[in-house]
PDB file of C-alpha atoms in Angstrom:
ATOM      1  CA  UNK W   1      18.492 -11.548  11.851  1.00 87.00           C
ATOM      2  CA  UNK W   2      18.800  -9.838   8.468  1.00 85.00           C
ATOM      3  CA  UNK W   3      21.719  -7.470   8.583  1.00 94.00           C
ATOM      4  CA  UNK W   4      24.652  -5.784   6.917  1.00 97.00           C
ATOM      5  CA  UNK W   5      27.814  -6.041   9.007  1.00 97.00           C
ATOM      6  CA  UNK W   6      30.778  -3.715   8.655  1.00 97.00           C
ATOM      7  CA  UNK W   7      34.181  -4.040  10.301  1.00 97.00           C
ATOM      8  CA  UNK W   8      35.857  -2.268  11.870  1.00 97.00           C
ATOM      9  CA  UNK W   9      33.389   0.246  13.302  1.00 96.00           C
ATOM     10  CA  UNK W  10      36.150   2.701  14.131  1.00 97.00           C
ATOM     11  CA  UNK W  11      39.699   3.040  12.817  1.00 96.00           C
ATOM     12  CA  UNK W  12      42.416   5.634  13.269  1.00 96.00           C
ATOM     13  CA  UNK W  13      45.390   5.182  10.988  1.00 95.00           C
ATOM     14  CA  UNK W  14      48.126   7.092   9.211  1.00 95.00           C
ATOM     15  CA  UNK W  15      48.533   8.349   5.677  1.00 96.00           C
ATOM     16  CA  UNK W  16      49.669   5.696   3.216  1.00 95.00           C
ATOM     17  CA  UNK W  17      48.960   2.609   5.312  1.00 96.00           C
ATOM     18  CA  UNK W  18      46.715   0.289   3.305  1.00 97.00           C
ATOM     19  CA  UNK W  19      43.446  -0.662   4.932  1.00 97.00           C
ATOM     20  CA  UNK W  20      40.376  -2.730   4.174  1.00 97.00           C
ATOM     21  CA  UNK W  21      36.873  -2.257   5.500  1.00 98.00           C
ATOM     22  CA  UNK W  22      34.831  -5.420   5.264  1.00 98.00           C
ATOM     23  CA  UNK W  23      31.122  -5.632   4.511  1.00 98.00           C
ATOM     24  CA  UNK W  24      28.986  -8.732   4.694  1.00 98.00           C
ATOM     25  CA  UNK W  25      25.240  -9.231   4.209  1.00 97.00           C
ATOM     26  CA  UNK W  26      23.116 -12.290   5.015  1.00 96.00           C
ATOM     27  CA  UNK W  27      20.065 -11.475   2.887  1.00 95.00           C
ATOM     28  CA  UNK W  28      21.310 -12.971  -0.393  1.00 95.00           C
ATOM     29  CA  UNK W  29      21.096  -9.537  -2.009  1.00 95.00           C
ATOM     30  CA  UNK W  30      22.528  -9.030  -5.470  1.00 93.00           C
ATOM     31  CA  UNK W  31      23.158  -5.310  -5.165  1.00 93.00           C
ATOM     32  CA  UNK W  32      25.745  -3.837  -2.805  1.00 95.00           C
ATOM     33  CA  UNK W  33      27.173  -0.359  -2.505  1.00 95.00           C
ATOM     34  CA  UNK W  34      29.622   1.781  -0.547  1.00 97.00           C
ATOM     35  CA  UNK W  35      28.921   5.363   0.505  1.00 97.00           C
ATOM     36  CA  UNK W  36      30.729   8.039   2.417  1.00 97.00           C
ATOM     37  CA  UNK W  37      28.909  10.549   4.591  1.00 95.00           C
ATOM     38  CA  UNK W  38      30.448  13.925   5.374  1.00 93.00           C
ATOM     39  CA  UNK W  39      28.921  16.790   7.426  1.00 88.00           C
ATOM     40  CA  UNK W  40      26.547  18.944   5.391  1.00 84.00           C
ATOM     41  CA  UNK W  41      26.678  16.587   2.419  1.00 86.00           C
ATOM     42  CA  UNK W  42      24.373  13.769   1.481  1.00 83.00           C
ATOM     43  CA  UNK W  43      25.584  10.212   1.241  1.00 91.00           C
ATOM     44  CA  UNK W  44      27.829   9.946  -1.799  1.00 94.00           C
ATOM     45  CA  UNK W  45      28.321   6.697  -3.623  1.00 93.00           C
ATOM     46  CA  UNK W  46      31.863   5.385  -3.952  1.00 96.00           C
ATOM     47  CA  UNK W  47      31.416   2.060  -5.761  1.00 95.00           C
ATOM     48  CA  UNK W  48      28.604  -0.372  -6.326  1.00 93.00           C
ATOM     49  CA  UNK W  49      28.126  -3.934  -7.447  1.00 94.00           C
ATOM     50  CA  UNK W  50      25.126  -5.329  -9.288  1.00 90.00           C
ATOM     51  CA  UNK W  51      26.237  -8.923  -8.698  1.00 91.00           C
ATOM     52  CA  UNK W  52      29.271 -11.174  -8.203  1.00 93.00           C
ATOM     53  CA  UNK W  53      32.262 -10.022 -10.263  1.00 93.00           C
ATOM     54  CA  UNK W  54      30.326  -6.943 -11.475  1.00 92.00           C
ATOM     55  CA  UNK W  55      31.451  -3.627  -9.985  1.00 94.00           C
ATOM     56  CA  UNK W  56      31.255  -0.033 -11.168  1.00 92.00           C
ATOM     57  CA  UNK W  57      32.283   3.433 -10.069  1.00 93.00           C
ATOM     58  CA  UNK W  58      29.939   5.714  -8.208  1.00 91.00           C
ATOM     59  CA  UNK W  59      30.282   9.459  -7.866  1.00 90.00           C
ATOM     60  CA  UNK W  60      33.474   9.614  -5.763  1.00 96.00           C
ATOM     61  CA  UNK W  61      35.609   6.532  -6.589  1.00 97.00           C
ATOM     62  CA  UNK W  62      39.062   8.146  -6.523  1.00 97.00           C
ATOM     63  CA  UNK W  63      41.391   6.526  -4.004  1.00 97.00           C
ATOM     64  CA  UNK W  64      39.204   3.457  -3.424  1.00 98.00           C
ATOM     65  CA  UNK W  65      39.005  -0.089  -4.736  1.00 98.00           C
ATOM     66  CA  UNK W  66      36.425  -2.814  -4.290  1.00 97.00           C
ATOM     67  CA  UNK W  67      35.968  -6.460  -5.163  1.00 96.00           C
ATOM     68  CA  UNK W  68      32.986  -8.795  -5.270  1.00 97.00           C
ATOM     69  CA  UNK W  69      34.195 -12.365  -5.314  1.00 97.00           C
ATOM     70  CA  UNK W  70      31.272 -13.704  -3.305  1.00 96.00           C
ATOM     71  CA  UNK W  71      27.676 -12.556  -3.174  1.00 96.00           C
ATOM     72  CA  UNK W  72      27.700 -11.816   0.541  1.00 97.00           C
ATOM     73  CA  UNK W  73      30.950  -9.812   0.768  1.00 98.00           C
ATOM     74  CA  UNK W  74      31.932  -6.442  -0.661  1.00 98.00           C
ATOM     75  CA  UNK W  75      35.163  -5.099   0.886  1.00 98.00           C
ATOM     76  CA  UNK W  76      36.305  -1.506   0.449  1.00 98.00           C
ATOM     77  CA  UNK W  77      40.045  -1.064   0.017  1.00 98.00           C
ATOM     78  CA  UNK W  78      42.055   2.105   0.537  1.00 97.00           C
ATOM     79  CA  UNK W  79      45.470   1.362  -0.996  1.00 95.00           C
ATOM     80  CA  UNK W  80      47.124   4.582   0.176  1.00 96.00           C
ATOM     81  CA  UNK W  81      44.766   6.466   2.506  1.00 97.00           C
ATOM     82  CA  UNK W  82      44.971  10.239   2.722  1.00 97.00           C
ATOM     83  CA  UNK W  83      43.477  12.695   5.241  1.00 97.00           C
ATOM     84  CA  UNK W  84      40.718  13.727   2.799  1.00 96.00           C
ATOM     85  CA  UNK W  85      39.368  10.179   3.102  1.00 97.00           C
ATOM     86  CA  UNK W  86      38.557  10.765   6.752  1.00 97.00           C
ATOM     87  CA  UNK W  87      34.830  10.137   6.811  1.00 97.00           C
ATOM     88  CA  UNK W  88      31.943   7.930   7.905  1.00 97.00           C
ATOM     89  CA  UNK W  89      31.506   5.011   5.527  1.00 98.00           C
ATOM     90  CA  UNK W  90      28.371   2.957   4.957  1.00 98.00           C
ATOM     91  CA  UNK W  91      27.863  -0.307   3.136  1.00 97.00           C
ATOM     92  CA  UNK W  92      24.395  -1.112   1.820  1.00 96.00           C
ATOM     93  CA  UNK W  93      22.679  -3.987   0.057  1.00 95.00           C
ATOM     94  CA  UNK W  94      19.368  -4.602  -1.638  1.00 93.00           C
ATOM     95  CA  UNK W  95      17.584  -6.931  -4.044  1.00 90.00           C
ATOM     96  CA  UNK W  96      17.790  -5.984  -7.731  1.00 84.00           C
ATOM     97  CA  UNK W  97      16.474  -2.437  -8.172  1.00 78.00           C
ATOM     98  CA  UNK W  98      18.311  -0.946  -5.255  1.00 77.00           C
ATOM     99  CA  UNK W  99      20.605   1.078  -7.485  1.00 77.00           C
ATOM    100  CA  UNK W 100      17.619   2.860  -8.986  1.00 75.00           C
ATOM    101  CA  UNK W 101      15.767   3.186  -5.698  1.00 76.00           C
ATOM    102  CA  UNK W 102      12.949   0.774  -6.485  1.00 78.00           C
ATOM    103  CA  UNK W 103      14.016  -1.369  -3.550  1.00 83.00           C
ATOM    104  CA  UNK W 104      15.016   0.004  -0.142  1.00 88.00           C
ATOM    105  CA  UNK W 105      18.688  -0.297   0.644  1.00 91.00           C
ATOM    106  CA  UNK W 106      19.689  -1.989   3.892  1.00 94.00           C
ATOM    107  CA  UNK W 107      22.598  -0.192   5.522  1.00 96.00           C
ATOM    108  CA  UNK W 108      25.297  -1.300   7.897  1.00 96.00           C
ATOM    109  CA  UNK W 109      25.954   0.756  11.017  1.00 95.00           C
ATOM    110  CA  UNK W 110      28.924   2.566   9.544  1.00 96.00           C
ATOM    111  CA  UNK W 111      32.696   2.685   9.857  1.00 98.00           C
ATOM    112  CA  UNK W 112      34.296   5.874  11.103  1.00 97.00           C
ATOM    113  CA  UNK W 113      37.742   6.278   9.537  1.00 97.00           C
ATOM    114  CA  UNK W 114      40.268   8.872  10.662  1.00 97.00           C
ATOM    115  CA  UNK W 115      43.379   9.242   8.498  1.00 97.00           C
ATOM    116  CA  UNK W 116      46.129  11.241  10.188  1.00 95.00           C
TER     117      UNK W 116
ATOM    118  CA  UNK U   1      22.033  19.217 -12.237  1.00 82.00           C
ATOM    119  CA  UNK U   2      20.328  16.556 -10.125  1.00 85.00           C
ATOM    120  CA  UNK U   3      20.051  17.885  -6.599  1.00 91.00           C
ATOM    121  CA  UNK U   4      18.123  17.297  -3.374  1.00 94.00           C
ATOM    122  CA  UNK U   5      17.821  19.992  -0.719  1.00 96.00           C
ATOM    123  CA  UNK U   6      16.314  19.683   2.740  1.00 97.00           C
ATOM    124  CA  UNK U   7      15.150  22.174   5.314  1.00 97.00           C
ATOM    125  CA  UNK U   8      15.548  22.985   8.056  1.00 97.00           C
ATOM    126  CA  UNK U   9      19.101  21.777   8.624  1.00 96.00           C
ATOM    127  CA  UNK U  10      18.237  21.077  12.257  1.00 97.00           C
ATOM    128  CA  UNK U  11      15.171  21.282  14.452  1.00 97.00           C
ATOM    129  CA  UNK U  12      14.448  21.017  18.176  1.00 98.00           C
ATOM    130  CA  UNK U  13      10.901  20.283  19.362  1.00 98.00           C
ATOM    131  CA  UNK U  14       9.200  19.324  22.597  1.00 98.00           C
ATOM    132  CA  UNK U  15       8.030  15.769  23.102  1.00 98.00           C
ATOM    133  CA  UNK U  16       4.434  15.343  21.992  1.00 97.00           C
ATOM    134  CA  UNK U  17       4.541  18.152  19.423  1.00 98.00           C
ATOM    135  CA  UNK U  18       4.204  17.734  15.663  1.00 98.00           C
ATOM    136  CA  UNK U  19       6.758  18.819  13.086  1.00 98.00           C
ATOM    137  CA  UNK U  20       7.212  18.930   9.332  1.00 98.00           C
ATOM    138  CA  UNK U  21      10.436  18.462   7.414  1.00 98.00           C
ATOM    139  CA  UNK U  22      10.846  19.682   3.846  1.00 98.00           C
ATOM    140  CA  UNK U  23      12.553  18.273   0.772  1.00 98.00           C
ATOM    141  CA  UNK U  24      12.955  20.059  -2.584  1.00 97.00           C
ATOM    142  CA  UNK U  25      14.484  18.335  -5.570  1.00 96.00           C
ATOM    143  CA  UNK U  26      15.583  18.998  -9.100  1.00 94.00           C
ATOM    144  CA  UNK U  27      15.860  15.527 -10.575  1.00 89.00           C
ATOM    145  CA  UNK U  28      15.045  14.353 -14.051  1.00 87.00           C
ATOM    146  CA  UNK U  29      13.642  11.964 -14.924  1.00 89.00           C
ATOM    147  CA  UNK U  30      11.970  11.420 -11.553  1.00 89.00           C
ATOM    148  CA  UNK U  31      11.329   7.834 -10.501  1.00 88.00           C
ATOM    149  CA  UNK U  32      10.445   7.825  -6.803  1.00 91.00           C
ATOM    150  CA  UNK U  33      11.139   9.554  -3.499  1.00 93.00           C
ATOM    151  CA  UNK U  34      12.000   7.822  -0.263  1.00 94.00           C
ATOM    152  CA  UNK U  35      12.464   9.065   3.290  1.00 96.00           C
ATOM    153  CA  UNK U  36      15.053   7.400   5.516  1.00 96.00           C
ATOM    154  CA  UNK U  37      15.551   7.734   9.273  1.00 97.00           C
ATOM    155  CA  UNK U  38      19.123   7.608  10.574  1.00 96.00           C
ATOM    156  CA  UNK U  39      19.611   7.167  14.306  1.00 96.00           C
ATOM    157  CA  UNK U  40      22.913   8.360  15.752  1.00 92.00           C
ATOM    158  CA  UNK U  41      25.575   5.712  15.226  1.00 88.00           C
ATOM    159  CA  UNK U  42      23.376   3.636  12.929  1.00 93.00           C
ATOM    160  CA  UNK U  43      22.762   3.310   9.226  1.00 94.00           C
ATOM    161  CA  UNK U  44      19.691   4.827   7.519  1.00 95.00           C
ATOM    162  CA  UNK U  45      16.423   2.870   7.556  1.00 95.00           C
ATOM    163  CA  UNK U  46      13.693   3.348   4.942  1.00 92.00           C
ATOM    164  CA  UNK U  47      10.435   4.908   6.243  1.00 94.00           C
ATOM    165  CA  UNK U  48       8.302   5.500   3.147  1.00 92.00           C
ATOM    166  CA  UNK U  49       8.475   5.474  -0.637  1.00 90.00           C
ATOM    167  CA  UNK U  50       6.314   7.421  -3.074  1.00 90.00           C
ATOM    168  CA  UNK U  51       6.092   7.230  -6.829  1.00 87.00           C
ATOM    169  CA  UNK U  52       4.991   9.961  -9.221  1.00 82.00           C
ATOM    170  CA  UNK U  53       1.291   9.183  -8.859  1.00 86.00           C
ATOM    171  CA  UNK U  54       1.200   9.095  -5.058  1.00 87.00           C
ATOM    172  CA  UNK U  55       0.442  12.227  -3.023  1.00 90.00           C
ATOM    173  CA  UNK U  56       0.686  10.826   0.472  1.00 94.00           C
ATOM    174  CA  UNK U  57       1.971   7.785   2.314  1.00 93.00           C
ATOM    175  CA  UNK U  58       1.785   6.992   6.022  1.00 93.00           C
ATOM    176  CA  UNK U  59       3.862   4.785   8.260  1.00 91.00           C
ATOM    177  CA  UNK U  60       2.638   4.876  11.858  1.00 93.00           C
ATOM    178  CA  UNK U  61       3.199   8.481  13.052  1.00 96.00           C
ATOM    179  CA  UNK U  62       5.092   9.461   9.898  1.00 96.00           C
ATOM    180  CA  UNK U  63       3.193  10.905   6.925  1.00 96.00           C
ATOM    181  CA  UNK U  64       5.017  11.795   3.737  1.00 96.00           C
ATOM    182  CA  UNK U  65       3.552  13.955   0.983  1.00 96.00           C
ATOM    183  CA  UNK U  66       4.693  14.499  -2.570  1.00 95.00           C
ATOM    184  CA  UNK U  67       3.898  17.285  -5.013  1.00 93.00           C
ATOM    185  CA  UNK U  68       5.486  16.193  -8.276  1.00 89.00           C
ATOM    186  CA  UNK U  69       4.522  19.438 -10.000  1.00 91.00           C
ATOM    187  CA  UNK U  70       6.435  21.662  -7.602  1.00 94.00           C
ATOM    188  CA  UNK U  71       9.025  18.957  -6.904  1.00 94.00           C
ATOM    189  CA  UNK U  72       8.529  19.122  -3.174  1.00 96.00           C
ATOM    190  CA  UNK U  73       8.016  16.550  -0.463  1.00 97.00           C
ATOM    191  CA  UNK U  74       7.372  16.814   3.242  1.00 98.00           C
ATOM    192  CA  UNK U  75       7.610  14.431   6.159  1.00 98.00           C
ATOM    193  CA  UNK U  76       5.163  15.120   8.975  1.00 98.00           C
ATOM    194  CA  UNK U  77       5.773  13.583  12.369  1.00 98.00           C
ATOM    195  CA  UNK U  78       2.791  13.439  14.702  1.00 97.00           C
ATOM    196  CA  UNK U  79       2.948  13.375  18.495  1.00 97.00           C
ATOM    197  CA  UNK U  80       6.737  13.214  18.541  1.00 97.00           C
ATOM    198  CA  UNK U  81       8.567  10.858  20.888  1.00 97.00           C
ATOM    199  CA  UNK U  82      12.100  10.985  22.234  1.00 97.00           C
ATOM    200  CA  UNK U  83      12.951   8.066  19.956  1.00 97.00           C
ATOM    201  CA  UNK U  84      12.176  10.252  16.937  1.00 97.00           C
ATOM    202  CA  UNK U  85      15.439  12.116  17.580  1.00 98.00           C
ATOM    203  CA  UNK U  86      17.438  11.282  14.458  1.00 97.00           C
ATOM    204  CA  UNK U  87      18.492  12.557  11.070  1.00 97.00           C
ATOM    205  CA  UNK U  88      15.849  12.301   8.336  1.00 98.00           C
ATOM    206  CA  UNK U  89      17.141  11.897   4.822  1.00 97.00           C
ATOM    207  CA  UNK U  90      15.205  12.527   1.609  1.00 96.00           C
ATOM    208  CA  UNK U  91      16.350  10.327  -1.283  1.00 94.00           C
ATOM    209  CA  UNK U  92      15.190  10.842  -4.853  1.00 93.00           C
ATOM    210  CA  UNK U  93      15.593   8.237  -7.573  1.00 90.00           C
ATOM    211  CA  UNK U  94      16.608   9.238 -11.072  1.00 87.00           C
ATOM    212  CA  UNK U  95      14.931   7.038 -13.632  1.00 82.00           C
ATOM    213  CA  UNK U  96      16.080   5.324 -16.792  1.00 78.00           C
ATOM    214  CA  UNK U  97      18.684   5.465 -18.212  1.00 73.00           C
ATOM    215  CA  UNK U  98      20.506   6.839 -15.185  1.00 74.00           C
ATOM    216  CA  UNK U  99      19.034   4.519 -12.529  1.00 77.00           C
ATOM    217  CA  UNK U 100      20.627   6.085  -9.501  1.00 84.00           C
ATOM    218  CA  UNK U 101      19.645   7.721  -6.236  1.00 87.00           C
ATOM    219  CA  UNK U 102      20.469  11.193  -4.960  1.00 91.00           C
ATOM    220  CA  UNK U 103      20.654  11.674  -1.193  1.00 93.00           C
ATOM    221  CA  UNK U 104      19.721  14.923   0.508  1.00 95.00           C
ATOM    222  CA  UNK U 105      21.950  16.263   3.313  1.00 94.00           C
ATOM    223  CA  UNK U 106      19.374  15.383   5.976  1.00 96.00           C
ATOM    224  CA  UNK U 107      17.507  17.238   8.716  1.00 97.00           C
ATOM    225  CA  UNK U 108      18.668  16.634  12.271  1.00 97.00           C
ATOM    226  CA  UNK U 109      15.692  16.409  14.631  1.00 98.00           C
ATOM    227  CA  UNK U 110      16.026  16.582  18.399  1.00 98.00           C
ATOM    228  CA  UNK U 111      12.987  15.808  20.541  1.00 98.00           C
ATOM    229  CA  UNK U 112      13.385  17.032  24.118  1.00 97.00           C
ATOM    230  CA  UNK U 113      11.280  16.210  27.196  1.00 96.00           C
TER     231      UNK U 113
END
């Protein structure tokens, strides 16, 4: 089954404790992206990757890091999490064109992070 | 400023009734507009996409319209079912050289028996 898998689905942690949210897709998609979703706001892009070893900042990159060493994986790293990073996070992938909306993005089911 | 607004913020309707969700955008240059459905606890799933030259697009009981002159889109749901309860997100693509998408805040629809 074609899917984007995120782990963990839920995480409660404390300020300053480094964490990684993993994202893996099995559709051989070049494009991958991380978003955060907050109440009353649309999905906001954190980072994206057009292909292996190619990453770039989205609209809200502060406090986050990413890497793209393999095509299928795109982990999101919070080196020193803070309470304002409490949010619902989504990973997405698509064939080329997803960044510009010409291809639909396939989303994971989300990771709910709570930073205390 | 590129922006996508949706109305209403939330909506409750009876099963079997129709409803229409609205999307207004100020995006330039416009590339396309897509509607996504997001079930609770799941990621968004694409329903329809429309380019500048398309006025209407249907997907089963969902019909999307686009008026590029007024920069408005609507999503009409016919004969609603309980499974239509979800958030519906309007996403507008900004064309070259920006090549990015702008997500609306979504409309939360509840269909009750």
